[in-house]
Tab-separated table of C-alpha atoms in Angstrom:
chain	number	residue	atom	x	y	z
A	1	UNK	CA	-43.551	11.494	-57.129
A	2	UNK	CA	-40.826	9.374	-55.635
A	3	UNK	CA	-38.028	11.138	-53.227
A	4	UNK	CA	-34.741	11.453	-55.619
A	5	UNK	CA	-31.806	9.820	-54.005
A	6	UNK	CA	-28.977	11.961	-52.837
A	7	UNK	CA	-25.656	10.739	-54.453
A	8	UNK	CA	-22.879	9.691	-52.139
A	9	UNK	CA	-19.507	11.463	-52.057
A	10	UNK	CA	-16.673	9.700	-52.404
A	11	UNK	CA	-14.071	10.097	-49.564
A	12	UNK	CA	-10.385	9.496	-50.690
A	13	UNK	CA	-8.684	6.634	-48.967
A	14	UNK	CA	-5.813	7.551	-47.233
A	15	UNK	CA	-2.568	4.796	-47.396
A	16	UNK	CA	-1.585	3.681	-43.936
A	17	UNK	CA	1.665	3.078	-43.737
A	18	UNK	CA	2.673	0.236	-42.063
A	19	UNK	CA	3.719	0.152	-38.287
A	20	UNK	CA	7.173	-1.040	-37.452
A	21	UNK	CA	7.608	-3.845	-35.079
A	22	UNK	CA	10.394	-2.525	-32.173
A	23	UNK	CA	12.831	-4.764	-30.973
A	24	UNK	CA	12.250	-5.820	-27.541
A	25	UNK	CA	15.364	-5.447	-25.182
A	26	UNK	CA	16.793	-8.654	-23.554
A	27	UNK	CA	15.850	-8.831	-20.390
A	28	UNK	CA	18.968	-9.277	-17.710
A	29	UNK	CA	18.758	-11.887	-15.127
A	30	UNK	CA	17.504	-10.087	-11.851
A	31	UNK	CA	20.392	-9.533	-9.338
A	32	UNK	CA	19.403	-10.884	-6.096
A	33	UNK	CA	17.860	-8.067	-3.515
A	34	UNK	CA	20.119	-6.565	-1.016
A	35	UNK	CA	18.655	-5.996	2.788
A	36	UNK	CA	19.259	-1.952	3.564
A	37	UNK	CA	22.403	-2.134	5.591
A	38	UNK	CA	20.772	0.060	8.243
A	39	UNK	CA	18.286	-2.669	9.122
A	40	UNK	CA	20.946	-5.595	9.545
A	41	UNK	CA	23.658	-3.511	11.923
A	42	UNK	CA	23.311	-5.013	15.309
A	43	UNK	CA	21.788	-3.100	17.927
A	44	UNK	CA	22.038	-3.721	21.444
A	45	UNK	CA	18.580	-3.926	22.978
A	46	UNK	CA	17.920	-2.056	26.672
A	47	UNK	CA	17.227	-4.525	29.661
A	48	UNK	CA	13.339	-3.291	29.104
A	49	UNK	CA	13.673	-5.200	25.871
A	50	UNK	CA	16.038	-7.422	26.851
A	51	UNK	CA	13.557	-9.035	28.725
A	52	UNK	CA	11.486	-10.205	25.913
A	53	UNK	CA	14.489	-10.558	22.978
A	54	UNK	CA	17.477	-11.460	24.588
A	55	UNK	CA	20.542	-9.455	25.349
A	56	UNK	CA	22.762	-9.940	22.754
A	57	UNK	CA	23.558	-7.152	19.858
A	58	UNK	CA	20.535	-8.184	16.776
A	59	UNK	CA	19.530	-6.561	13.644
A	60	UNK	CA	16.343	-4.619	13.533
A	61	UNK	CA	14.330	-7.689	11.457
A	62	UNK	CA	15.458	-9.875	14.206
A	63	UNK	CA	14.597	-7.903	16.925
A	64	UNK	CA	10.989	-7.103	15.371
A	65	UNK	CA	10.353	-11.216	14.494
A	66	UNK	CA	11.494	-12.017	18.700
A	67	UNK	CA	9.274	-10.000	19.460
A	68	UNK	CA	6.102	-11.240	17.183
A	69	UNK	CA	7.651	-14.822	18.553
A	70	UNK	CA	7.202	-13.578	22.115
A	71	UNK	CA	3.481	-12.050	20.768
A	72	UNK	CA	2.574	-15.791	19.216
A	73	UNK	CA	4.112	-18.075	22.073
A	74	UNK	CA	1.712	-16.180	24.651
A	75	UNK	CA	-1.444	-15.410	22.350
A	76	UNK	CA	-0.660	-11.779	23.201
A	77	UNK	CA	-2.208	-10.667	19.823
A	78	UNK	CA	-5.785	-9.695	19.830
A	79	UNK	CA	-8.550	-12.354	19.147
A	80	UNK	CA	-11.174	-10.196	18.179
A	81	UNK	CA	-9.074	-7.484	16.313
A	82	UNK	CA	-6.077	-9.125	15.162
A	83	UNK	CA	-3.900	-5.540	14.426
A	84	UNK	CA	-3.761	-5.642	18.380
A	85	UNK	CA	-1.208	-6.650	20.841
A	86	UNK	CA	-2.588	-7.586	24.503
A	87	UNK	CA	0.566	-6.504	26.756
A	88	UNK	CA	1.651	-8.309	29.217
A	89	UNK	CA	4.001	-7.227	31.942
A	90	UNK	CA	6.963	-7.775	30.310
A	91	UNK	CA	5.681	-6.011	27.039
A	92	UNK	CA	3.666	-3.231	29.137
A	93	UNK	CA	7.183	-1.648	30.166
A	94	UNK	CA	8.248	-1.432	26.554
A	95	UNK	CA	5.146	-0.300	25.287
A	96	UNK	CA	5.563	2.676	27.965
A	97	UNK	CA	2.611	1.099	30.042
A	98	UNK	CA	0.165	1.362	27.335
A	99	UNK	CA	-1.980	-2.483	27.804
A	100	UNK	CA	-2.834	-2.648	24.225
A	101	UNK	CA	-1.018	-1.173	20.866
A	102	UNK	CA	-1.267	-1.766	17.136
A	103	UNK	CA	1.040	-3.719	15.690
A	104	UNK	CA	2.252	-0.660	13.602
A	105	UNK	CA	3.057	1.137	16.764
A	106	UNK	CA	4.625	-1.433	18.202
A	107	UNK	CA	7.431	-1.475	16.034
A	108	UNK	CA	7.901	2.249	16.577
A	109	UNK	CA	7.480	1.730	20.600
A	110	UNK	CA	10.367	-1.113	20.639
A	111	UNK	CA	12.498	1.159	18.327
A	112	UNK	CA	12.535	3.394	21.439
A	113	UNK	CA	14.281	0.077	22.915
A	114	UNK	CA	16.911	0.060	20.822
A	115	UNK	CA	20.804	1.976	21.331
């Protein structure tokens, strides 16, 4: 005797309504980005720092990018493990006589530098 067949339900459709499309804002023209005025007041390096920057009042970004000049012009940075600076004697004084320190610490080390 041959299986009856089960009859299928029906399933209501349901109506989707249609999605509407939102407006996209106009996008304003992107204002140029303005340096923290903390970071550009001059600040008059110690004669420790002196030593390796100059002695004139600098901002902080100037100060930090003499001193990675100073790093560079006497391959003072690490060869192996590049997030190293090598002191030398000049740089050993600031770094408060440590001979090597990471290059995050030595931003905080020549902020000590800095009145």
């Amino acid at each position: 005797m041959p299986a009856k067949k089960k009859a299928k339900k029906k399933t209501a459709k349901k109506k989707v309504a249609k999605k509407k499309v939102a407006k996209k804002p106009v996008k304003k023209a992107k204002a140029k980005r303005k340096p923290n005025p903390a970071f550009m007041k001059p600040m008059q390096p110690d004669p420790t720092l002196a030593a390796v920057v100059g002695d004139k009042p600098q901002p902080r970004t100037q100060i930090t990018k003499k001193v990675w000049d100073y790093i560079k012009a006497r391959g003072l940075q690490d060869k192996v493990n590049r997030r190293m600076i090598n002191a030398d004697d000049n740089l050993m004084k600031v770094f408060g006589g440590k001979k090597q320190v990471s290059m995050f610490e030595m931003t905080k080390l020549v902020n000590k530098h800095l009145m």
